[in-house]
XYZ file of C-alpha atoms in Angstrom:
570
model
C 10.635 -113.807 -13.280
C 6.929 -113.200 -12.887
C 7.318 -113.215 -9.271
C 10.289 -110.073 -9.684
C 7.961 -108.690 -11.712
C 4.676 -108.433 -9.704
C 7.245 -107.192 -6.468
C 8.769 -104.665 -8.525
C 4.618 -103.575 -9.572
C 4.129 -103.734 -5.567
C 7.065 -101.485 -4.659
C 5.812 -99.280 -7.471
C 2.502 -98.834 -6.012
C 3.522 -98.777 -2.503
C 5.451 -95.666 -3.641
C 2.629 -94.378 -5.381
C 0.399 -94.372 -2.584
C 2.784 -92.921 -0.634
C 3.734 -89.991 -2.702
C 0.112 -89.619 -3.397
C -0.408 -89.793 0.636
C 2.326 -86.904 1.318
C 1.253 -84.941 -1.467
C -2.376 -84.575 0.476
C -0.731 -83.873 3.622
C 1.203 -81.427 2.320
C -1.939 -79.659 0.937
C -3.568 -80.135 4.083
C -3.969 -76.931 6.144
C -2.648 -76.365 9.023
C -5.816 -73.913 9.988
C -9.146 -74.130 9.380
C -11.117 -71.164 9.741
C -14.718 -71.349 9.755
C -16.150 -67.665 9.159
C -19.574 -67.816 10.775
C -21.830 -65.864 12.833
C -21.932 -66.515 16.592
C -24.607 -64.987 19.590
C -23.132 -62.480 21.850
C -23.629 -60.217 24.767
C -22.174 -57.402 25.777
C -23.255 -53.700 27.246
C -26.643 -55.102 28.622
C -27.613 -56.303 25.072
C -26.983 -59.600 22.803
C -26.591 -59.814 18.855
C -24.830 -61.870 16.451
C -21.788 -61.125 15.116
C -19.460 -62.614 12.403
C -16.530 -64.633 13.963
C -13.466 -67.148 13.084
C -14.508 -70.184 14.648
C -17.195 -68.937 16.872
C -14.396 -67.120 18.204
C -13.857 -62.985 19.277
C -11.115 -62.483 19.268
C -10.683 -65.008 17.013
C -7.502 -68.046 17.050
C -4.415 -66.901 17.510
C -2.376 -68.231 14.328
C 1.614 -69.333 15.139
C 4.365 -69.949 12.829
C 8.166 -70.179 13.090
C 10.226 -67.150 11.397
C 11.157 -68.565 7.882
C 8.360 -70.930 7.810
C 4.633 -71.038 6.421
C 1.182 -72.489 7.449
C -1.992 -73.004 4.939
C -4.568 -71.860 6.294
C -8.278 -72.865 5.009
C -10.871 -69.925 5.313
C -14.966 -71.462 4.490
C -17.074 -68.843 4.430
C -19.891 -70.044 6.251
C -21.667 -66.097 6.755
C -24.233 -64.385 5.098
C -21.507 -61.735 3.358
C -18.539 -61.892 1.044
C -14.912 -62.064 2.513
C -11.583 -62.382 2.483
C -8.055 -62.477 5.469
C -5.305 -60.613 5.140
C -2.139 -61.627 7.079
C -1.175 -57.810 8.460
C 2.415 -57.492 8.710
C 3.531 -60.942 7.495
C 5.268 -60.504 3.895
C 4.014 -63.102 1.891
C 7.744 -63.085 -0.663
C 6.193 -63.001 -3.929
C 2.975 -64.237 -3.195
C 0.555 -61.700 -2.993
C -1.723 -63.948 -4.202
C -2.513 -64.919 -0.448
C -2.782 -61.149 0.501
C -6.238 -60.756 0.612
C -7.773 -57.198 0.493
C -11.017 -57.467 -2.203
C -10.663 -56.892 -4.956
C -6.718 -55.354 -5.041
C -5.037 -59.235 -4.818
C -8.585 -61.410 -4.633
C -12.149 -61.584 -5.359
C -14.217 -62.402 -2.323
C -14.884 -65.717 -0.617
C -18.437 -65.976 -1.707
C -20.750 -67.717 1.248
C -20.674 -71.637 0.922
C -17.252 -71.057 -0.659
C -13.729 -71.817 0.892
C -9.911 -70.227 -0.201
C -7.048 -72.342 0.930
C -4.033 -69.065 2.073
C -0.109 -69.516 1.997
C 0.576 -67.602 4.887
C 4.546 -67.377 4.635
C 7.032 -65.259 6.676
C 10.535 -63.858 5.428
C 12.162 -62.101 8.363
C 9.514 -60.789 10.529
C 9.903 -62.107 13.936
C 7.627 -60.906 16.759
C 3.664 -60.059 17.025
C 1.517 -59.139 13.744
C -1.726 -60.225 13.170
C -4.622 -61.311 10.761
C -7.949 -59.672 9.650
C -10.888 -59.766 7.604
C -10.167 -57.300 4.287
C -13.956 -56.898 3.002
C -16.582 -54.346 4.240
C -16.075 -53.685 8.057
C -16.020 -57.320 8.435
C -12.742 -56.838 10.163
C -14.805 -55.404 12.890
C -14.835 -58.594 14.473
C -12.759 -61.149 12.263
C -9.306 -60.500 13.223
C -6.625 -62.247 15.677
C -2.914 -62.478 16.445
C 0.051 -64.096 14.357
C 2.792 -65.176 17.031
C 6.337 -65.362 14.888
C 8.758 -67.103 16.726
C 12.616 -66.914 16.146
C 14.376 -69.596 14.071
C 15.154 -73.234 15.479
C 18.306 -72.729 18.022
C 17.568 -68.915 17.823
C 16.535 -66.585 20.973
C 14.660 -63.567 21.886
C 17.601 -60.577 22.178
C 15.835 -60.085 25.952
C 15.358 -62.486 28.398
C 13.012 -65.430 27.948
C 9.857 -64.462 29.220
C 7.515 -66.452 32.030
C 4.679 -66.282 29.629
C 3.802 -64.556 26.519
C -0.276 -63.161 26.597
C -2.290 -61.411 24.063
C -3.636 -58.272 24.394
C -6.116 -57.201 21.437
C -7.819 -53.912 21.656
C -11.106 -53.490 19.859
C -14.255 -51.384 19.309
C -17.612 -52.641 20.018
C -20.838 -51.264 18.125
C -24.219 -52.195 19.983
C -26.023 -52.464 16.593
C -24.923 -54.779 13.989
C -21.370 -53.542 12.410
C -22.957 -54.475 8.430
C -25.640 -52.173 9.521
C -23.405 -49.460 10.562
C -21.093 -49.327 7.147
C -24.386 -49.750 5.259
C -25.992 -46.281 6.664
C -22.881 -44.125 6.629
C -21.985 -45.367 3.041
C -25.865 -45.068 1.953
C -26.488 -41.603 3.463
C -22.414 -40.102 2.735
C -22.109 -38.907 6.533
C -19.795 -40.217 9.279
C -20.468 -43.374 10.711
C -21.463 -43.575 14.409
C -19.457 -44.548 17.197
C -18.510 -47.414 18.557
C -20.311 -48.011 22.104
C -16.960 -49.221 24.321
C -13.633 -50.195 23.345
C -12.415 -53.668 24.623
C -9.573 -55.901 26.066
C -9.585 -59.675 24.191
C -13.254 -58.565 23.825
C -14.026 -57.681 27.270
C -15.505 -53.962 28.062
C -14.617 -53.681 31.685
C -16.342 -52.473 34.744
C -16.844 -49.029 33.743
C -19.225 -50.032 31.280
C -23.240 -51.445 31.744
C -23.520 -54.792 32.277
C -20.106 -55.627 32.446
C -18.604 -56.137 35.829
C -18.629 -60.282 34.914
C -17.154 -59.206 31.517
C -13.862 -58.001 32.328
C -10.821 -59.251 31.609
C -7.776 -60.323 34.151
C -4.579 -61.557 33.937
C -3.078 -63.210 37.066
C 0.395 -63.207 37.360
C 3.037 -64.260 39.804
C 5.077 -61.390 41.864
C 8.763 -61.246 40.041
C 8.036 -63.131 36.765
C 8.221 -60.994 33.553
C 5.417 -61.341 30.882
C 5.584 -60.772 27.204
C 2.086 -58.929 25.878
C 1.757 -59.853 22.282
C -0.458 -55.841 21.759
C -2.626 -55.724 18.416
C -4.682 -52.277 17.750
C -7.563 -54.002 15.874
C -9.637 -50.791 16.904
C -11.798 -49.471 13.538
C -10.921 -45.612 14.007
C -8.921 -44.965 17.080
C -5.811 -44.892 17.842
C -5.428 -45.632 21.475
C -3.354 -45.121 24.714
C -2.379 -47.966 27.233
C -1.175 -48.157 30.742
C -1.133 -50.328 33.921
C -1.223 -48.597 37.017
C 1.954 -48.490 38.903
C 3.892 -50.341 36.239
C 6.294 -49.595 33.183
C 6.341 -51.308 30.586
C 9.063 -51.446 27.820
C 8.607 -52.128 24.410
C 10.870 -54.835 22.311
C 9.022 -54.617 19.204
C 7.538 -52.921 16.968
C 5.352 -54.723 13.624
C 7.528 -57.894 14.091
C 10.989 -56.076 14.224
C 12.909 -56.010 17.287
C 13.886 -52.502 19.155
C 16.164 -51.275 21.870
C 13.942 -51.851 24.841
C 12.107 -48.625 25.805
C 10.667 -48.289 28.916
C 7.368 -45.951 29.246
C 4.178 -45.731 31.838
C 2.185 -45.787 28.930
C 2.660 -46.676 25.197
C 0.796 -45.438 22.201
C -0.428 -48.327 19.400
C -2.392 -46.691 15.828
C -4.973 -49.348 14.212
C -2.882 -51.969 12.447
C 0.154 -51.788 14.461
C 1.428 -54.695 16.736
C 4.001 -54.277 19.876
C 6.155 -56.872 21.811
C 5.528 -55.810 25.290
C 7.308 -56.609 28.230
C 5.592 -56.108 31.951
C 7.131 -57.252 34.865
C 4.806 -58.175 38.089
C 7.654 -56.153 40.425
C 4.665 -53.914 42.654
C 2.920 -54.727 46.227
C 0.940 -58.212 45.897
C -1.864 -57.316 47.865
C -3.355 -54.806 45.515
C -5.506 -55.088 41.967
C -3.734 -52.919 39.194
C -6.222 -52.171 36.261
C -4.978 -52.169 32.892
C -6.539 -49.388 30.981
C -6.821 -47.889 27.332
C -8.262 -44.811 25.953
C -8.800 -42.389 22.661
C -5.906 -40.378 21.620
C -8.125 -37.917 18.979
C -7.023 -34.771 18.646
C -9.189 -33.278 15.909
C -12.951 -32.187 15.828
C -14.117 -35.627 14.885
C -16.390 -37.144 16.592
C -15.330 -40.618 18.599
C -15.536 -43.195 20.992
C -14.128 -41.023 24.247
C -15.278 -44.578 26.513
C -12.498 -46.073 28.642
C -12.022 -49.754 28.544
C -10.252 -51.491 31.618
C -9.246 -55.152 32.795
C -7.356 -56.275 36.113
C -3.816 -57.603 36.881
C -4.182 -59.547 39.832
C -1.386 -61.007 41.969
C -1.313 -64.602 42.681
C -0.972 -64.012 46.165
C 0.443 -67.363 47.804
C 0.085 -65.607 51.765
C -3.720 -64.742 50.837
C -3.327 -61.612 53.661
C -5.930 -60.293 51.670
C -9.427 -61.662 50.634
C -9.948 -61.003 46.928
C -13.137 -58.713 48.042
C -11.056 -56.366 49.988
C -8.001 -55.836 48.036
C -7.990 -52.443 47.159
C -7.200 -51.259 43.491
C -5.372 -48.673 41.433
C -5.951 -47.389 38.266
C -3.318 -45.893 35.550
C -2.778 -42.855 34.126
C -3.531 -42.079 30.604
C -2.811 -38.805 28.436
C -5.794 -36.594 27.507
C -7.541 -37.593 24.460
C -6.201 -34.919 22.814
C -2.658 -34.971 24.205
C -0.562 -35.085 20.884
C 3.009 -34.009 22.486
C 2.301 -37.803 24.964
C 1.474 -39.430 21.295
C 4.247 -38.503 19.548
C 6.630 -38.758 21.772
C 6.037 -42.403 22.315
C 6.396 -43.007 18.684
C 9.202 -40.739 17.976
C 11.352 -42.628 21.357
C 11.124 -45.945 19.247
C 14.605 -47.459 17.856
C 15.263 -50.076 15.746
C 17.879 -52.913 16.574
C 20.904 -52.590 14.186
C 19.722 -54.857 11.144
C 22.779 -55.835 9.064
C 20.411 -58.440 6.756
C 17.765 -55.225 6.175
C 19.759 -51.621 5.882
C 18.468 -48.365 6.000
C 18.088 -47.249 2.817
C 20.600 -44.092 2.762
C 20.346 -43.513 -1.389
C 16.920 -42.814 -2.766
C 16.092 -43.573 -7.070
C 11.991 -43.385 -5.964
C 10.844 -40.273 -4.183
C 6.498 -39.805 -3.618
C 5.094 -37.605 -1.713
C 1.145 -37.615 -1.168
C -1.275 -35.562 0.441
C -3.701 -37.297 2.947
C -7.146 -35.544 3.363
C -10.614 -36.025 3.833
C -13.059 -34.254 0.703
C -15.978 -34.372 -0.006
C -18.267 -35.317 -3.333
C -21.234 -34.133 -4.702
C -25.057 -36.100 -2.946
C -26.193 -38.085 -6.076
C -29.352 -36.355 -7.797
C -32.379 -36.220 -5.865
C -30.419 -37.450 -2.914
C -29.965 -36.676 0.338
C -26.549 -36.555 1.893
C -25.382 -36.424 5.720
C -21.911 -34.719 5.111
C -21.104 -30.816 4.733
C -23.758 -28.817 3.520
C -25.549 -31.669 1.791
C -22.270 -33.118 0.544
C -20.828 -36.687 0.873
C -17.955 -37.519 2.224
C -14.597 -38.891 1.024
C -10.818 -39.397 1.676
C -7.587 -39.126 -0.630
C -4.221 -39.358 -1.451
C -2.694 -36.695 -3.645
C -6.369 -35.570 -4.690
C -7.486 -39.033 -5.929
C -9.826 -40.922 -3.997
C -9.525 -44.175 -5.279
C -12.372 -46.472 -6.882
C -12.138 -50.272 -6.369
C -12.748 -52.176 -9.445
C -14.906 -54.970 -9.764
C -12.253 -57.309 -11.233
C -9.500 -57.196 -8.703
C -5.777 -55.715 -9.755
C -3.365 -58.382 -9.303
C -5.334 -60.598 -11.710
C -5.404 -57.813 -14.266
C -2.046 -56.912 -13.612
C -0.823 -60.891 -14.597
C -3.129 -61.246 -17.329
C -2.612 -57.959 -18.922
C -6.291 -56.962 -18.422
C -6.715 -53.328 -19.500
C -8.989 -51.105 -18.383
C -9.126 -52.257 -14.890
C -6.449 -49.575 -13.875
C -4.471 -47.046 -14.422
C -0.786 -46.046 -13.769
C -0.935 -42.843 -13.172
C -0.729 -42.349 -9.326
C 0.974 -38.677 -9.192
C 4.316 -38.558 -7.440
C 3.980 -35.240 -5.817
C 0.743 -33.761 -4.562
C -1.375 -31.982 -8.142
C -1.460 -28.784 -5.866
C 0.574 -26.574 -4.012
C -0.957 -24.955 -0.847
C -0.579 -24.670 2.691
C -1.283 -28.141 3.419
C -1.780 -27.434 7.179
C -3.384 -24.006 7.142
C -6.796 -23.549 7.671
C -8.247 -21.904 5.244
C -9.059 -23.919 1.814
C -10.898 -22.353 -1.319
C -13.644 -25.215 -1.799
C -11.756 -26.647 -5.293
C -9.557 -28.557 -2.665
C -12.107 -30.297 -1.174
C -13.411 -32.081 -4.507
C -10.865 -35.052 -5.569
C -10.728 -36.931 -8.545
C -12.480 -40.746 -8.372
C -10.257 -43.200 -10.387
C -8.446 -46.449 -10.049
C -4.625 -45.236 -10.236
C -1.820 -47.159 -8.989
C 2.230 -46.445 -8.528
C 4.564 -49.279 -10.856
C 7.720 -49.555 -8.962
C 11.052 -50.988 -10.362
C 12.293 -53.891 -8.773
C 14.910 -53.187 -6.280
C 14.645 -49.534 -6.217
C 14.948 -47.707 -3.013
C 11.812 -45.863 -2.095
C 11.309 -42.746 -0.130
C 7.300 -42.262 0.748
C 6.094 -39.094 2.454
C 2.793 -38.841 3.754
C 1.779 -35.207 4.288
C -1.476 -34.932 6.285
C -3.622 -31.702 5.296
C -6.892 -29.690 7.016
C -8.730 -29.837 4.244
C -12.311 -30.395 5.644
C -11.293 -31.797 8.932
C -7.706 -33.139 10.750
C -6.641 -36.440 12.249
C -4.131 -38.639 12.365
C -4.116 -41.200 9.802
C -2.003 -44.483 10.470
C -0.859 -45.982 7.062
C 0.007 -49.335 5.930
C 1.844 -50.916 3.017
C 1.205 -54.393 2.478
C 3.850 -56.682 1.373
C 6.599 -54.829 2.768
C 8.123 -53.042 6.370
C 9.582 -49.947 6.063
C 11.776 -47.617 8.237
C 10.558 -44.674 9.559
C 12.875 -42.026 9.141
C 11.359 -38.820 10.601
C 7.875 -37.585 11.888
C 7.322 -34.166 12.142
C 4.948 -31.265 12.081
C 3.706 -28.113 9.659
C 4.910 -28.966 5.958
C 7.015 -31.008 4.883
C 10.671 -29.450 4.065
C 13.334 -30.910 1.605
C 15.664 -29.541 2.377
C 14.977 -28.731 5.999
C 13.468 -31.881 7.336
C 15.676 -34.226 5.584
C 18.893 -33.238 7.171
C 16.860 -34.596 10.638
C 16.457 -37.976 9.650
C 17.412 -40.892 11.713
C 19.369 -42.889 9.161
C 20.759 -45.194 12.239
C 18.447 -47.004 14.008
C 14.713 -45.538 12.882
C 11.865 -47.991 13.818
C 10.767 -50.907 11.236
C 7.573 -50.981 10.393
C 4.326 -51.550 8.992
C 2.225 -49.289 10.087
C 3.298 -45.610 10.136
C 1.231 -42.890 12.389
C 1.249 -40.041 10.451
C 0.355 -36.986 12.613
C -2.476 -34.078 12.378
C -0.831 -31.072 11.093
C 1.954 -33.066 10.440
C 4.263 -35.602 8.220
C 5.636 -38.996 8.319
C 8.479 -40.148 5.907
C 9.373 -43.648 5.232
C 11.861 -45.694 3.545
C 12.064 -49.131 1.786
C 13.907 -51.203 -0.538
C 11.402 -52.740 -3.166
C 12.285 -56.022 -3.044
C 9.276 -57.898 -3.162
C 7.979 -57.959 -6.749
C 3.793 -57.897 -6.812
C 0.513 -56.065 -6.201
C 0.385 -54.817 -2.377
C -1.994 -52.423 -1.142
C -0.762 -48.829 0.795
C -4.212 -47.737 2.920
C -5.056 -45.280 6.184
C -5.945 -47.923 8.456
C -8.784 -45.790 9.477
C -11.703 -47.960 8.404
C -13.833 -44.876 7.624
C -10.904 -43.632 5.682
C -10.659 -46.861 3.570
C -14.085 -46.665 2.989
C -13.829 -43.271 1.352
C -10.963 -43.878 -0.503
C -7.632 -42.746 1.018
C -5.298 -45.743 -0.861
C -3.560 -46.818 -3.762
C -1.688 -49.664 -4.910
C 2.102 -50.031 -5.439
C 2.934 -52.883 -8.330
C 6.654 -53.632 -7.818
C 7.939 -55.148 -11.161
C 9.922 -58.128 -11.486
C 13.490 -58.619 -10.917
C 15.635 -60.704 -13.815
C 16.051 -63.766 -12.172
C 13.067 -66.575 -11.400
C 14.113 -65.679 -7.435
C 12.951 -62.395 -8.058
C 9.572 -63.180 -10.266
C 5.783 -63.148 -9.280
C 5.160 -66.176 -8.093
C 2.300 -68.177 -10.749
C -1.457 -68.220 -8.933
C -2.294 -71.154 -7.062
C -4.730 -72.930 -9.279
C -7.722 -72.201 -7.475
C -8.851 -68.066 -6.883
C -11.975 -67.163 -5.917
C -13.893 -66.143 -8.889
C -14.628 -62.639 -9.753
């Protein structure tokens, strides 16, 4: 009896240990990123700079549609941060969203956060980035999400899939740049070259050995997984003598659409697909470029990298093969810009219709303001001023306690739900003439509270008041169709007889035009705190977001999901 008795204590612990064993390795993450700085040269000069890993870009991050991955972020730098998974939807969880102080405090230094990354139904190319300062400058890399177990691509399996990441490079530290332009109220400077997987190109200094190429083989069809992690620019991209057609857009499939260049805002992602069909003896350069049509200044540099045939005759020595280079817009070319994005088409989506009747209709002005220099101070913007950015006249204030926690905990004061649902004044949004009471927006922390389930109807109208650009906007938590992009003001009547109820494109990221508008729609099912910014850093910075809070449904399905039990502390 003893005997029974000490096997049946055995078996006990045995299962125990082993329950205690799986619950670690469930917990264990299936990332670790290590947020440090890391030497590097580039343009004739060397700095440090922060990195994932030592890494810029930094790891590429994979995960099967459907599934999710933990991902451990120490903050091993000097500053605060925090990661937010662009594009990926996170059901319920914003929690594991991370822009500061909207769904998280910061990751202090010495301190770690331990993410849910989990996907829903996006399937293609999105990608990650630091959400703190201009951190995000250089901490960001792809997310590759790959179809469901037994599932395909709807195109033909590729030879290889390769990431292309396009970037901005400042010569002088990036903390130093956001600190001057946000101490003195002017513009920040420019970046000093754009870059390819965080190579310049031979058209730079100092940069012939930093250059990227891609070898292929001559018939074989490649998949480029294309991330705009640019600051401020959105950019064009081409490869000389070679089309390329696009199969996604933000993680949602499209009809293939076949270009000789394509057109990608900051924050947006494209599926790519380039086939190696031209003469093997020749280099092609890959090339991208500006697209800024306003009086702004920017970064008018061209960054370049080389497709190189693996030529199996060798007819030609590498040092005599001659080369080609592409053909990109004008900088200012906004007819080549918007005709890229207004060619895109969704794939007919049966699980995620287009929303055809609308309970939720905002419309917001975006434009850049400016605010009063402090007393005493001195201020690099208009006539002394300092500049700003807002949405429906409120440039918004980030709190020190960050929203979602105040929003579960019933923390008052932190914000306010007041976000307006039409613009506060009527004008001629795209004239050119403004009395100077339009250029002065309110400072507060307002958000939008959404019901549950409603269908949402968002248009962006962009205005001249102070200065015009384009300003690509994101909503986290969510993709959205975009139903129409067009140009002057915005017409209800007018414009919304030209939608594209069909097949518009799905996604994240919307390019809303200079002198123009963008309208979206969305079904509000994810209940939580997500964040709607220009993806503009310099517009961030000066306040042109707000928050949407979608309420909870009835049912636990369609609740807020509890807080893991450890958050960064405030």
């Amino acid at each position: 009896m003893l005997s029974l008795k000490k096997a049946f204590i055995f078996h006990i612990l045995c299962y125990l240990a082993f329950a205690c064993l799986h619950c670690l390795a469930t917990n264990s993450p299936d990332y670790n990123f290590v947020v440090k700085e890391a030497p590097y040269t580039k343009l004739c000069s060397s700095k440090n700079i922060l990195t994932v890993n030592g890494q810029f870009p930094g790891p590429t991050v994979k995960i099967i549609k459907g599934d999710a991955v933990l991902i451990k972020v120490f903050n091993g730098g000097r500053y605060n941060i925090t990661i937010h998974w662009h594009g990926v939807k996170l059901a319920r969880n914003p929690w594991s969203d991370g822009p500061e102080y909207i769904t998280q405090c910061p990751i202090r230094p010495g301190d770690y956060f331990l993410y849910n990354v989990s996907t829903l139904n996006e399937e293609g190319t999105v990608w990650w980035h630091a959400h703190s300062d201009w951190s995000r400058a250089t901490v960001h890399g792809a997310i590759f999400i790959y179809p469901q177990r037994g599932s395909s691509y709807p195109f033909p399996e590729p030879h290889e899939e390769v990431p292309i990441i396009l970037a901005e490079w400042w010569k002088p530290d990036v903390m130093w740049v956001y600190k001057n332009f946000t101490r003195s109220g002017g513009d920040p400077i420019v970046s000093d070259a754009i870059t390819i997987n965080g190579h310049p190109g031979v058209l730079y200094p100092c940069s012939r050995d930093d250059t990227f190429k891609l070898v292929v083989v001559e018939g074989k069809t490649y998949l480029f997984r294309m991330v705009n992690a640019a600051m401020n620019i959105i950019l064009f991209f081409a490869i000389a003598n070679h089309n390329l057609t696009v199969v996604a857009t933000d993680a949602a499939y499209t009809k293939p659409y076949t270009r000789d260049y394509i057109v990608i805002a900051p924050g947006q992602s494209l599926d790519v697909l380039f086939h190696a069909n031209q003469n093997p003896s020749q280099y092609y350069y890959m090339a991208s470029r500006a697209y800024s049509p306003g009086t702004i200044p920017f970064d008018n540099t061209t960054t370049s990298a080389i497709v190189e045939y693996r030529d199996t005759y060798k007819t030609t020595s590498n040092n005599n093969k001659p080369s080609l280079f592409p053909y990109l817009p004008y900088y200012n070319d906004t007819n080549a810009a918007y005709s890229f994005f207004r060619g895109l088409r969704s794939l007919i989506n049966d699980d995620y219709p287009v929303p055809k009747k609308i309970n939720t209709h905002i419309r917001s002005t975006l434009s850049i303001n400016t605010l009063p220099c402090r007393i005493n101070g001195t201020c690099l913007g208009p006539n002394g001023t300092r500049l700003a950015a807002s949405m429906n006249n409120i440039s918004f204030v980030t709190p020190t306690i960050d929203i979602l926690e105040a929003y579960y905990y019933h923390i008052h004061g932190v914000f306010g739900r007041n976000f307006p649902s039409r613009p506060p004044y009527q004008f001629n949004f795209t004239g050119q003439d403004f009395p100077l009471s339009l250029q002065l927006p309110n400072r507060d922390t307002q958000v939008r509270v959404i019901d549950y389930n409603s269908t949402v109807e968002v248009v962006f109208q962009n205005t001249n008041v102070l200065a015009g650009i384009d300003h690509p906007m994101h909503l986290h938590g969510y993709s959205f169709y975009v139903v129409a992009i067009g140009f002057g003001n915005f017409n209800p009547k007018k414009d919304r007889s030209r939608y594209n109820l069909i097949d518009p494109p799905l996604r994240n990221t919307v390019a809303v035009p200079i002198g123009g508008w963008a309208a979206i729609r969305f079904k509000a099912g994810n209940p939580g705190v997500w964040f709607l910014h220009c993806h503009i850093e310099r517009h961030l910075t000066w306040g042109m977001d707000t928050v949407f809070i979608v309420k909870n449904g009835k049912t636990p399905s369609s609740r807020l999901l509890p807080p893991p039990k450890r958050m960064p502390p405030c």
